[in-house]
Coordinates of C-alpha atoms and ligand atoms in Angstrom, one line a residue:
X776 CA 136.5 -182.2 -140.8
X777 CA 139.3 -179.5 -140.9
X778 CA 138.9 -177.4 -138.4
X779 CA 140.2 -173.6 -139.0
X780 CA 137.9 -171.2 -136.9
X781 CA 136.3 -171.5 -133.2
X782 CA 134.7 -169.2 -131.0
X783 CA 134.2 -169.2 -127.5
X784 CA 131.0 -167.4 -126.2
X785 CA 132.2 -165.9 -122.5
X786 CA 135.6 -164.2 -121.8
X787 CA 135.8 -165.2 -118.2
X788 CA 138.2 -167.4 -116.5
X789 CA 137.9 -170.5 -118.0
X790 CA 136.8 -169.0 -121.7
X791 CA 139.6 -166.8 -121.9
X792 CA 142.9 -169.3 -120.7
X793 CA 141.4 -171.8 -122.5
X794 CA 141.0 -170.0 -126.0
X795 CA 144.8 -168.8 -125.2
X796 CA 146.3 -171.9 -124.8
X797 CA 144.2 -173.6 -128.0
X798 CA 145.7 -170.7 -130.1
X799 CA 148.9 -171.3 -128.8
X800 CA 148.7 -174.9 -129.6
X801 CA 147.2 -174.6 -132.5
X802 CA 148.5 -171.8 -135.4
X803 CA 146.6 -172.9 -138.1
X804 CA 142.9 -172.0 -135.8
X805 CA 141.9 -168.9 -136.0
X806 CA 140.1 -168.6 -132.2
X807 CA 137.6 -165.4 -131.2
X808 CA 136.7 -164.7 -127.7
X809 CA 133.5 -163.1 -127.2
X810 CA 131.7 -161.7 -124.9
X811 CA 128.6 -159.2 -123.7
X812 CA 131.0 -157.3 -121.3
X813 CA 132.6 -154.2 -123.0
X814 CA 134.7 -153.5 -120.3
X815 CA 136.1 -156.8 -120.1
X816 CA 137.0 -157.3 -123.9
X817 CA 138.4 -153.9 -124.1
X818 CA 140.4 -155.3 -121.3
X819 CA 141.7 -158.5 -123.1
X820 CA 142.6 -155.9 -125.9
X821 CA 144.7 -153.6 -123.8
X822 CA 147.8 -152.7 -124.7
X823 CA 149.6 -153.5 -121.8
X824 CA 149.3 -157.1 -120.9
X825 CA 149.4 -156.2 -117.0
X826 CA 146.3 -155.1 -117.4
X827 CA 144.3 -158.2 -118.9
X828 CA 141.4 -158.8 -117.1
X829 CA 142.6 -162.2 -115.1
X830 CA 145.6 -162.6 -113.2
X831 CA 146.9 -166.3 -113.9
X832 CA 150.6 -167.3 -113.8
X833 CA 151.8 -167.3 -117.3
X834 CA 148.8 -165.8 -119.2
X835 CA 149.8 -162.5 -119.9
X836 CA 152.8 -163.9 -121.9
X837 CA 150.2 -166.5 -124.1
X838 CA 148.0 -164.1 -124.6
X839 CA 150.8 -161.4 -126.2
X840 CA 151.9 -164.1 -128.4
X841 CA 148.8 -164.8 -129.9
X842 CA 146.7 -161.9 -129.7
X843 CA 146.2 -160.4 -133.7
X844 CA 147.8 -163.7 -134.7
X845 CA 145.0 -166.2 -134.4
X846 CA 143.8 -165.1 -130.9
X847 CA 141.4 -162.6 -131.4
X848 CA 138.6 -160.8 -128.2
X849 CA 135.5 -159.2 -129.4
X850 CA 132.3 -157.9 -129.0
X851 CA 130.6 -158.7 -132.2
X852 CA 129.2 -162.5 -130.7
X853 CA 127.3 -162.7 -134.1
X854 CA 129.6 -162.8 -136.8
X855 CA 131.8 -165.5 -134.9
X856 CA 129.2 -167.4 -133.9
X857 CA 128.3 -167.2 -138.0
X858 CA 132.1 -168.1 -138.9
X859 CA 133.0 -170.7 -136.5
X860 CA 132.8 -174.3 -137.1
X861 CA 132.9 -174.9 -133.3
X862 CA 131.3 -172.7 -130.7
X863 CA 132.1 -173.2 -127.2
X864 CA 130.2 -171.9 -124.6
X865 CA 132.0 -170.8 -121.4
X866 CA 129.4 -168.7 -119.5
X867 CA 128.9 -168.4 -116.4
X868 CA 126.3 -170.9 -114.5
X869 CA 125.9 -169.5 -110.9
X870 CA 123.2 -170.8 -108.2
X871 CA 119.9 -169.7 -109.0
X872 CA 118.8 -166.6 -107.0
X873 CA 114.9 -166.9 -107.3
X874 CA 112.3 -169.4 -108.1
X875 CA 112.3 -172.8 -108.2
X876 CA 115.7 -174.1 -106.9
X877 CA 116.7 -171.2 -105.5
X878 CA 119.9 -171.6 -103.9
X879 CA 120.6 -175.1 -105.3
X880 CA 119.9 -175.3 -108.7
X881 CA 122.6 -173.9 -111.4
X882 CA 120.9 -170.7 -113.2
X883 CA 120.8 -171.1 -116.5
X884 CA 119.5 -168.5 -118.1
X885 CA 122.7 -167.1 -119.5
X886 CA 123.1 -170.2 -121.6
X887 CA 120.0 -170.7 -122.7
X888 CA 120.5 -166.8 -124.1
X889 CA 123.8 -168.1 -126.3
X890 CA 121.5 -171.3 -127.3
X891 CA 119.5 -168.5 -129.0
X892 CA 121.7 -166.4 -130.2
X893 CA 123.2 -169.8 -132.1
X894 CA 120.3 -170.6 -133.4
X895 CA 119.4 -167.3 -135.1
X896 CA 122.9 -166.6 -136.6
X897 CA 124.0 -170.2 -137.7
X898 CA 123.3 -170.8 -141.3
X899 CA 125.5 -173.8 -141.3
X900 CA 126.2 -177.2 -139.8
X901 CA 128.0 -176.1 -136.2
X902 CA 129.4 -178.5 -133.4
X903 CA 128.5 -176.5 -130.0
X904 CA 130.8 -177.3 -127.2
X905 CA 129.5 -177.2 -123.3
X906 CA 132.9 -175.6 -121.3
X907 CA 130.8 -174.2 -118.2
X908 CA 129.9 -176.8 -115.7
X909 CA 126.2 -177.6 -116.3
X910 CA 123.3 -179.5 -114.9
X911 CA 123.2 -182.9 -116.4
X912 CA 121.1 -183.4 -119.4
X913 CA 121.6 -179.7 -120.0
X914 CA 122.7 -180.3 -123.6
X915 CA 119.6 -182.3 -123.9
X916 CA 117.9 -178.6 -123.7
X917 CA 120.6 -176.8 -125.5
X918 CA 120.0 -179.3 -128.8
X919 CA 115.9 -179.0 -128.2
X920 CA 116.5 -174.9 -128.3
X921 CA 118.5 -175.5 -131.1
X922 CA 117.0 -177.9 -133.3
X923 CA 113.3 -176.0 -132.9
X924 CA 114.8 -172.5 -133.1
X925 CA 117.4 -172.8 -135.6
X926 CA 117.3 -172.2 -139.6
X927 CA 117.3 -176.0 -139.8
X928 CA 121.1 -176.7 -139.8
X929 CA 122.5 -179.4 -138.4
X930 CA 123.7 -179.0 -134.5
X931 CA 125.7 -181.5 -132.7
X932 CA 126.2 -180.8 -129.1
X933 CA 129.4 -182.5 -127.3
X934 CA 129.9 -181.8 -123.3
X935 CA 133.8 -181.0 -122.7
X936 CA 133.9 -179.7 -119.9
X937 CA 137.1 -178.2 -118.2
X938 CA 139.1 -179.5 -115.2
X939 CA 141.6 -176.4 -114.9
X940 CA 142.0 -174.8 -111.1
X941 CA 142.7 -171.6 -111.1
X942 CA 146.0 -170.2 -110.4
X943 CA 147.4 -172.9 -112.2
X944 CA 145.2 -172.9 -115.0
X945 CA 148.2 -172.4 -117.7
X946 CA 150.1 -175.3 -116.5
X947 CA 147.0 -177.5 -116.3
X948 CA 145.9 -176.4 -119.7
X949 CA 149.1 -177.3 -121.4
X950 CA 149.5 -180.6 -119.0
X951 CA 146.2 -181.8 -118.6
X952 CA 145.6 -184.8 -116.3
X953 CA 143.2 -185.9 -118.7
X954 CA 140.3 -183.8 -121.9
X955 CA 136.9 -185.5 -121.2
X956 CA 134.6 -185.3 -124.6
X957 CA 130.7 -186.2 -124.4
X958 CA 128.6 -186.9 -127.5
X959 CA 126.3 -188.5 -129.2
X960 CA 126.8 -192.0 -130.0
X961 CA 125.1 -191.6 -133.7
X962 CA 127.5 -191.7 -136.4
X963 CA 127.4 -187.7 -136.9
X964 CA 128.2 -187.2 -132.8
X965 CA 131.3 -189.6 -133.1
X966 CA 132.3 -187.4 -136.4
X967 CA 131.8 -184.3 -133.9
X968 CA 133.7 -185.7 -130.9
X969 CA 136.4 -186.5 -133.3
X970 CA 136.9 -183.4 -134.8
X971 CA 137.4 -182.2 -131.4
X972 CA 140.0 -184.9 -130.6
X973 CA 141.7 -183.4 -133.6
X974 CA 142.2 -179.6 -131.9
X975 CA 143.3 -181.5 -128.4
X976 CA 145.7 -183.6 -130.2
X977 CA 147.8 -180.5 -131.4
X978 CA 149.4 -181.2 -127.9
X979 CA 147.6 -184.0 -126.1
X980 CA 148.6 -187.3 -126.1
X981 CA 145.8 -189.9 -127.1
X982 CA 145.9 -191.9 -124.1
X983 CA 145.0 -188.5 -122.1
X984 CA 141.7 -188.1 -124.2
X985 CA 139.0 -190.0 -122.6
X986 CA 135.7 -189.9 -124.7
X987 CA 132.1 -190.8 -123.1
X988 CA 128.6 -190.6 -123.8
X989 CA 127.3 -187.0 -123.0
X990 CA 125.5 -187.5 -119.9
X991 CA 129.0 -189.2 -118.5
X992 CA 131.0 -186.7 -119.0
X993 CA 128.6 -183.7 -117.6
X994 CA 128.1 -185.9 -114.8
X995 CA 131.7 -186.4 -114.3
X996 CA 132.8 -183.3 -113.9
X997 CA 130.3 -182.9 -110.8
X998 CA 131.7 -185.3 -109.6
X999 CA 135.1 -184.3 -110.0
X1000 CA 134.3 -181.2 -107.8
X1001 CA 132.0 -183.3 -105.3
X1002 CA 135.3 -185.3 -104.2
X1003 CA 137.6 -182.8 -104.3
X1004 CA 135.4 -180.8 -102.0
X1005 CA 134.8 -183.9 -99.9
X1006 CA 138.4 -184.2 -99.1
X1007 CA 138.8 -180.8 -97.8
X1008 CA 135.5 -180.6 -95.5
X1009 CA 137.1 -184.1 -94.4
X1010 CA 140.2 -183.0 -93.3
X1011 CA 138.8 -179.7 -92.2
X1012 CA 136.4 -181.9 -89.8
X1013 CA 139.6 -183.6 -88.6
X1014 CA 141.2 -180.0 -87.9
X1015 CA 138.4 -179.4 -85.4
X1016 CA 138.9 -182.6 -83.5
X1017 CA 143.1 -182.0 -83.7
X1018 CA 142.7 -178.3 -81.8
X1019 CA 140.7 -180.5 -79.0
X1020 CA 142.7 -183.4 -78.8
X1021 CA 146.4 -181.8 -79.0
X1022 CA 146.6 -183.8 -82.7
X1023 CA 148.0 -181.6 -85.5
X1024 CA 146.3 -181.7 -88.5
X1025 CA 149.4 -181.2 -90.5
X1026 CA 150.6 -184.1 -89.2
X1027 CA 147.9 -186.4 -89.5
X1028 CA 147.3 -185.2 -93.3
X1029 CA 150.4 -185.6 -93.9
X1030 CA 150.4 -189.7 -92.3
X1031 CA 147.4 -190.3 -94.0
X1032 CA 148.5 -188.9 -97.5
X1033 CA 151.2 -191.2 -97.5
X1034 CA 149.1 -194.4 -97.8
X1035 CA 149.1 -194.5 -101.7
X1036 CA 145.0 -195.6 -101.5
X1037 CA 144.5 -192.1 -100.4
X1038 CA 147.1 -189.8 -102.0
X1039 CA 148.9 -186.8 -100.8
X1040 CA 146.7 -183.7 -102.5
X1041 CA 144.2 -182.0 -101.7
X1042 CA 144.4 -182.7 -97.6
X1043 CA 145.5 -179.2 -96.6
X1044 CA 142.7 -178.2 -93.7
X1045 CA 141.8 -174.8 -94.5
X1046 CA 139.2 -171.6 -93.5
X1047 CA 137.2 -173.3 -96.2
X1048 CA 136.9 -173.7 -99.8
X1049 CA 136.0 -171.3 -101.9
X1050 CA 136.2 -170.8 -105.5
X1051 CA 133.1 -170.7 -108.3
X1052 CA 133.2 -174.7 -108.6
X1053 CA 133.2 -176.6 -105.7
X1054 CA 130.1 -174.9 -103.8
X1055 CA 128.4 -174.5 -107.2
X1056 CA 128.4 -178.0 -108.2
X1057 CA 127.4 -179.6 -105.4
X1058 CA 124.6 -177.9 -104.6
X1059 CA 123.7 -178.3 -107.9
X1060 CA 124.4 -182.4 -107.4
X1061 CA 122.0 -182.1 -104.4
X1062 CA 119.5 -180.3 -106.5
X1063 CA 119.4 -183.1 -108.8
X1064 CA 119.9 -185.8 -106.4
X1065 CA 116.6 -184.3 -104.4
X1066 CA 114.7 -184.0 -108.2
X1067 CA 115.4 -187.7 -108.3
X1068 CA 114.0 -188.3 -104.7
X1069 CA 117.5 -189.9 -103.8
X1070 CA 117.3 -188.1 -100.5
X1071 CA 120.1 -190.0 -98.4
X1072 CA 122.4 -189.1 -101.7
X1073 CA 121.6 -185.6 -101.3
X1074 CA 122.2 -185.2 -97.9
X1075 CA 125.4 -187.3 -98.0
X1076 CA 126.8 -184.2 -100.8
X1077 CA 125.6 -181.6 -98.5
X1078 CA 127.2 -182.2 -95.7
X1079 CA 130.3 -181.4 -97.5
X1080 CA 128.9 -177.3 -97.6
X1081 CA 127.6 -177.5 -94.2
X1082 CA 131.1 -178.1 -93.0
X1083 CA 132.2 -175.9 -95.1
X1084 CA 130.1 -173.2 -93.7
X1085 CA 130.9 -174.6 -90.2
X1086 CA 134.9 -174.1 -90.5
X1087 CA 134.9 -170.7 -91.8
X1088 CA 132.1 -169.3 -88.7
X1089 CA 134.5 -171.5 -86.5
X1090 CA 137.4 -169.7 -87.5
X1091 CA 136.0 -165.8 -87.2
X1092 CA 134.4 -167.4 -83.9
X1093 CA 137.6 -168.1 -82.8
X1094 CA 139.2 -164.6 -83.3
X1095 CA 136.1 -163.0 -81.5
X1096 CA 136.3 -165.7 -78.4
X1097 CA 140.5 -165.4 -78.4
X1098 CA 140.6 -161.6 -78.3
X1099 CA 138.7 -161.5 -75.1
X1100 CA 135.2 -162.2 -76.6
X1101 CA 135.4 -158.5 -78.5
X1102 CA 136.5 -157.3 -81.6
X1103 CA 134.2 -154.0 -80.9
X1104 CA 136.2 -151.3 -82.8
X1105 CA 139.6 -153.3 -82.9
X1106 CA 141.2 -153.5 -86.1
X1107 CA 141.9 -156.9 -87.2
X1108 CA 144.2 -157.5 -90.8
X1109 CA 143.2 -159.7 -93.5
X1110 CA 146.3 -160.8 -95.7
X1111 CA 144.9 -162.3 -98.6
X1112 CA 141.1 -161.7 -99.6
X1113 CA 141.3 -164.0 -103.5
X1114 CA 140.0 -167.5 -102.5
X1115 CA 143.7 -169.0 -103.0
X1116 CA 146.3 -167.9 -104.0
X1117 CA 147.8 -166.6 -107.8
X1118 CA 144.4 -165.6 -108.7
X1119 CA 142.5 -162.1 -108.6
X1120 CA 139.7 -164.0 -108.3
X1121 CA 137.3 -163.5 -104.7
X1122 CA 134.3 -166.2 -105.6
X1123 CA 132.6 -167.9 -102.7
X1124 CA 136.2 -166.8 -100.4
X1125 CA 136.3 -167.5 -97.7
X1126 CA 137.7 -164.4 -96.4
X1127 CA 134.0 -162.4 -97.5
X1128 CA 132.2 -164.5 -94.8
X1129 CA 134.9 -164.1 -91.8
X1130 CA 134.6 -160.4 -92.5
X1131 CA 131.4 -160.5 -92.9
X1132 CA 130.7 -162.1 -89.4
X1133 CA 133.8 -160.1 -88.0
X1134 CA 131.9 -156.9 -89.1
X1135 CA 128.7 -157.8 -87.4
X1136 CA 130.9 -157.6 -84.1
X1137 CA 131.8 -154.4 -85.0
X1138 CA 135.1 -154.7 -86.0
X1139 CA 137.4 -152.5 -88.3
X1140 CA 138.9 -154.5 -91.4
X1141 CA 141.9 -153.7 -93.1
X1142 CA 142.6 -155.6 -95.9
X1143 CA 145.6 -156.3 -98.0
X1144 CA 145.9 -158.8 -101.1
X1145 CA 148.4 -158.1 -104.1
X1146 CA 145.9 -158.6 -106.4
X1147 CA 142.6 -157.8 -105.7
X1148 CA 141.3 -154.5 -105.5
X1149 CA 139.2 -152.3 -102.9
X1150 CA 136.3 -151.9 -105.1
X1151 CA 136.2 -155.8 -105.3
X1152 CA 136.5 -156.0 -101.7
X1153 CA 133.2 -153.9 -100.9
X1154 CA 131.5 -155.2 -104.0
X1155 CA 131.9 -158.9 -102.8
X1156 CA 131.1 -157.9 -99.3
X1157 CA 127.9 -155.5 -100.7
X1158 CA 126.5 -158.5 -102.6
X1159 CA 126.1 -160.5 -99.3
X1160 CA 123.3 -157.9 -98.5
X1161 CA 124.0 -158.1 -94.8
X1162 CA 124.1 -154.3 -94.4
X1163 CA 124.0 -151.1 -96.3
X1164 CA 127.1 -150.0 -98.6
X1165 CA 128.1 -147.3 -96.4
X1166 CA 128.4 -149.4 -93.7
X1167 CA 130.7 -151.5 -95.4
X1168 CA 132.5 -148.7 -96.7
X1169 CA 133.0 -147.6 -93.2
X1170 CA 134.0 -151.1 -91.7
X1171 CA 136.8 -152.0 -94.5
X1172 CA 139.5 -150.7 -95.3
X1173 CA 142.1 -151.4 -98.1
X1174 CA 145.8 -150.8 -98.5
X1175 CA 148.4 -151.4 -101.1
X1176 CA 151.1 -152.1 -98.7
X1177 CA 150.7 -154.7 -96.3
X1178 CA 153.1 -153.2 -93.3
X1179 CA 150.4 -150.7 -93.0
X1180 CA 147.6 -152.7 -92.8
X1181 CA 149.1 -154.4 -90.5
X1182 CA 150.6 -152.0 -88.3
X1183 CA 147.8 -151.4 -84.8
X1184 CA 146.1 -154.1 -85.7
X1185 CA 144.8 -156.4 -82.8
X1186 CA 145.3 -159.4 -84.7
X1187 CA 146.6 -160.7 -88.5
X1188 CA 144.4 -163.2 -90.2
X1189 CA 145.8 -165.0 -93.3
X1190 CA 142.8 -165.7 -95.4
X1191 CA 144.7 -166.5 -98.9
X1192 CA 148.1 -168.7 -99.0
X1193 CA 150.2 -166.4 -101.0
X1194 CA 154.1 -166.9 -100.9
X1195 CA 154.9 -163.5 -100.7
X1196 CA 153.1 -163.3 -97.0
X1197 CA 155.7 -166.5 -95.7
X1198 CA 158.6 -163.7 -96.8
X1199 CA 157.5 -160.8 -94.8
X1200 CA 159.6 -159.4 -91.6
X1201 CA 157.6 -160.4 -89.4
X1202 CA 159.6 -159.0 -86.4
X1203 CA 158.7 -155.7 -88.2
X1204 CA 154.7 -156.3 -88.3
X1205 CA 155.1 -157.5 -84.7
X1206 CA 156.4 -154.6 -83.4
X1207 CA 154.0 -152.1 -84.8
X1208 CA 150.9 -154.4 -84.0
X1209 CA 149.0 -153.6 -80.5
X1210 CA 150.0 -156.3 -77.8
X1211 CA 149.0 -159.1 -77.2
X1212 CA 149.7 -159.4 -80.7
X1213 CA 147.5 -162.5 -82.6
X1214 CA 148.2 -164.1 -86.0
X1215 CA 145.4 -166.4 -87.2
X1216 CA 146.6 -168.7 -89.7
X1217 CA 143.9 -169.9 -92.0
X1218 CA 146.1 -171.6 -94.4
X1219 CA 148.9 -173.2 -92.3
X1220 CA 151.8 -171.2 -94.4
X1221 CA 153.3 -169.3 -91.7
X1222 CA 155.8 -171.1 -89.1
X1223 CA 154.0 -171.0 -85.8
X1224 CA 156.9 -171.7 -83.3
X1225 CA 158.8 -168.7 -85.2
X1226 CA 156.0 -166.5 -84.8
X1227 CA 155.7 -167.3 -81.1
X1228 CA 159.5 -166.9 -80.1
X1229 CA 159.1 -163.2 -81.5
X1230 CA 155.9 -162.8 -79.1
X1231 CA 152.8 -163.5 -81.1
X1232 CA 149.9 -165.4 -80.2
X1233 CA 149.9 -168.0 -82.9
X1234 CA 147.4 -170.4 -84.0
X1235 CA 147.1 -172.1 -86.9
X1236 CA 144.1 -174.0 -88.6
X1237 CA 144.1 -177.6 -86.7
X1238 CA 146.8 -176.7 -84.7
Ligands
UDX2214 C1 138.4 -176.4 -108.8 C2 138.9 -177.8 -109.3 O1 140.1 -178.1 -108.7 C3 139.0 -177.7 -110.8 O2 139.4 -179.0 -111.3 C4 137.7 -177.3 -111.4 O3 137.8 -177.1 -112.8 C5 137.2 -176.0 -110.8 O4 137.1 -176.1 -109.4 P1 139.5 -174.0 -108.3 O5 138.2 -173.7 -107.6 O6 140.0 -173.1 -109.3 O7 139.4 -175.5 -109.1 O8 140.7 -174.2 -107.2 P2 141.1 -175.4 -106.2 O9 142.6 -175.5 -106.3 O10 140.4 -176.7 -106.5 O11 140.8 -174.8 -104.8 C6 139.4 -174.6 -104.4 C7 139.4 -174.2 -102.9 O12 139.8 -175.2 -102.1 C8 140.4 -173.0 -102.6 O13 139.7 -172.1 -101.7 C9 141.5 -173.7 -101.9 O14 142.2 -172.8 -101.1 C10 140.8 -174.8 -101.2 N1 141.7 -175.9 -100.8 C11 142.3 -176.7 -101.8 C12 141.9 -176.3 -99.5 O15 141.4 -175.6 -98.6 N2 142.7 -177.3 -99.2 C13 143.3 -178.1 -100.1 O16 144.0 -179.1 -99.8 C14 143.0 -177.8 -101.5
ADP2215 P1 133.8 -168.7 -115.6 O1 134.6 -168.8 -114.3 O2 132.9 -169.8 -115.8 O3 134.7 -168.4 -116.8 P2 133.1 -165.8 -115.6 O4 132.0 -165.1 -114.9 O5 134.5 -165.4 -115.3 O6 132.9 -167.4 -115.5 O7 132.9 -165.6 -117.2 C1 131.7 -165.8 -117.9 C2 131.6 -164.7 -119.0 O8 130.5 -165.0 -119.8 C3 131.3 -163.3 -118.4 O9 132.4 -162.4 -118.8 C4 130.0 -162.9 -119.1 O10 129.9 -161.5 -119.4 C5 129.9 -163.8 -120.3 N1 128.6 -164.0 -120.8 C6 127.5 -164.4 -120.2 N2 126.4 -164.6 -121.0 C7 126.9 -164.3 -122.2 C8 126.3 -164.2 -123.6 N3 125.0 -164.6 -123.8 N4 127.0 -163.8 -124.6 C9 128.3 -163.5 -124.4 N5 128.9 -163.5 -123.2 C10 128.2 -163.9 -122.1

């Protein structure tokens, strides 16, 4: 089959970079992004390219190249659903907030909604693509809604779903360790995964294009997420046992990484993951481990959030206990609030839940990150529902220029890795800081015997 139009349902962070990169790859496909959010498509379609609703390395420039070409954002999810021959969904998936598997389970309401919507419009054969992380068997439910809802067109329902981290997502879309397609093994689902082989191949090699049954590759990507998680709680359990023992965590990561059965990435102890994935996916893999009865599986995945949990309350702990067991109207600096660095986006960071326990001991917050806003700030911190939105107005504080939000401050806490914080004069933020003056480093970017010969207290994840 000759592909010429697709359409991705959701203009988020995966949907959008992902669509970019396909039209890039890919002139003779004519791609449309769509998506419920107003705000956010008129965003994609502004005129300056700064203003694009996700901040990713590289993106603006992709998306200037091919928007009005063949790269097209929109509101009108019904006609493109009706033109495309493949319709990806890229929605988002979060944990349930009521009912059954509250907490655990993924919410899926919002894809069950485009299931519908496919159904109605499609008055020919369509191939529908899973991009959002999903339960497994989830596709199973998608094809059920479609096949008993639809106007009796053919569906066939392949699970791709997408490795790319954020901040890097440009680089990993164009140099993909590996596309994973799931379908059906029938003769049509083969025709289906092929013809989605056949858009990759534009500029992936066919070695790098791995092709399961559709239950594999949903499950895979789980468990993609589930190890990758695994590794940091793991190190980040070592980082507690290095601060007692004298060990530095750096150090051992970086002796362990070097035995080629384990591997270098991924070993950087932290304040915690954070992200929309990794927490996400395996409480969803508990969820289904528990639906299963597999009880010792479950509890084996969870652990991995209960340390996760642990090492960011040890870390705002461990500002409380260091500044004399009070933080009672002092003003402590976040630099960084995005859950890593080069993205504007805050999911499950870290930094929300060290201000949110900081706040609870009263302290003031002043917050600088280049690339995420106040409003986001109070918004992520309003969602947590700990207190009312005036008293988180009245506890944060937000500046665009980080000497400022530095300067009185009892102590600094770096809560995102960004490059730009390594650069700063720190001499500078040191004098205008009240003494003692504390920097707690929760990503292990700044030098710590520096810091110390100009007069800080310095400590450093694991160190
Ligand atoms: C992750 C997966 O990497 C990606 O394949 C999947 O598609 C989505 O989930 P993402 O959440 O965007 O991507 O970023 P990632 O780079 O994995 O980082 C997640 C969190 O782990 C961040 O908070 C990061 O700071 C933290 N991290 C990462 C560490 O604390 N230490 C490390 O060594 C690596
Ligand atoms: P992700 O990180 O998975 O891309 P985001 O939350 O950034 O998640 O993006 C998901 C997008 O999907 C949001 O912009 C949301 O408005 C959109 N969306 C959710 N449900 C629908 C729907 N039924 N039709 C169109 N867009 C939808």
């Amino acid at each position: 089959m000759k592909i010429t139009k697709i359409c991705c349902i959701g203009a988020g962070y995966v949907g959008g970079p992902t669509m970019a990169v396909i039209a890039q790859k890919c002139p003779q496909i004519e791609v449309t992004v769509v998506d419920l959010n107003e705000e956010r498509i008129a965003a994609w379609n502004d005129e300056n390219i700064d203003n694009i609703p996700i901040y990713e390395p590289g993106l603006g420039k992709i998306v200037a190249e091919g928007r009005g070409r063949n790269l097209f954002f929109s509101t009108d999810v019904e006609k493109a659903i009706d033109e495309a021959q493949i319709i990806f969904i890229s929605v988002n998936t979060p944990t349930k907030t009521y009912g059954k598997g509250k907490g655990m389970a993924a919410d899926l309401k919002y894809i069950e909604l485009c299931a519908r919507q496919i159904a109605s419009v499609a008055k020919d054969n369509k191939i529908v693509v899973e991009k959002s992380t999903l339960p497994v068997r989830t596709a199973e439910a998608i094809k059920s809604i479609l096949d008993h809802t639809g106007n009796g067109v053919q569906f066939q329902i392949l699970s791709n779903p997408e490795f790319l981290a954020e901040g890097t997502a440009v680089q990993d879309l164009l140099n993909p360790d590996r596309i994973l397609i799931g379908g059906d093994p029938s003769e049509e689902g083969q025709k289906a995964i092929q013809a989605l082989v056949g858009v990759y191949s534009n500029w992936v090699t066919a070695d790098k294009i791995l092709t399961t049954n559709v239950w594999s590759s949903e499950l895979s990507k789980l468990t993609a997420n589930a190890f990758l998680a695994q590794r940091i709680s793991s190190i980040n359990a070592m980082s507690e046992l290095c601060e007692k023992t004298g060990a530095d965590v750096n150090e051992v990561a970086k002796a362990i990484g070097m035995d080629s059965r384990i591997g270098p990435k991924f070993l950087k102890a932290s304040v915690g993951f954070g992200g929309s994935c990794f927490q996400k996916d395996i409480l969803n893999l508990v969820y289904i481990a528990k639906s299963y009865g597999l009880n010792e599986v479950a509890d084996y995945w969870e652990q991995v959030i209960i340390m996760n949990d642990h090492q960011k309350r040890r870390f705002s702990n461990n500002i409380v206990q260091t500044l004399y067991n009070t933080v009672s109207d002092k003003k402590i600096c976040f630099l960084g609030w995005a859950f890593k660095k080069d993205t504007n986006d805050t999911r499950e960071s870290a930094a929300i839940y060290v201000a949110d326990d900081l706040i609870n001991e009263h302290a003031k917050i002043a917050v600088y990150d280049p690339k995420v806003s106040r409003k986001k700030v109070l918004a992520d911190l309003d969602c947590l529902e700990t207190r009312t939105v005036s008293a988180n107005a009245a506890s944060v504080v937000s500046f665009d220029d980080p000497y400022e939000a530095c300067a009185n401050a009892h102590a600094v806490a770096v809560l995102t890795e960004w490059d730009e914080f390594i650069q700063y004069d720190w001499q500078k933020i040191y004098d205008a800081m009240q003494k003692p003056a504390f920097v707690f480093d929760g990503r292990n970017i700044l030098d710590g015997p520096t810091l110390e010969a100009i007069g800080f207290v310095y400590q450093g994840i694991g160190s």
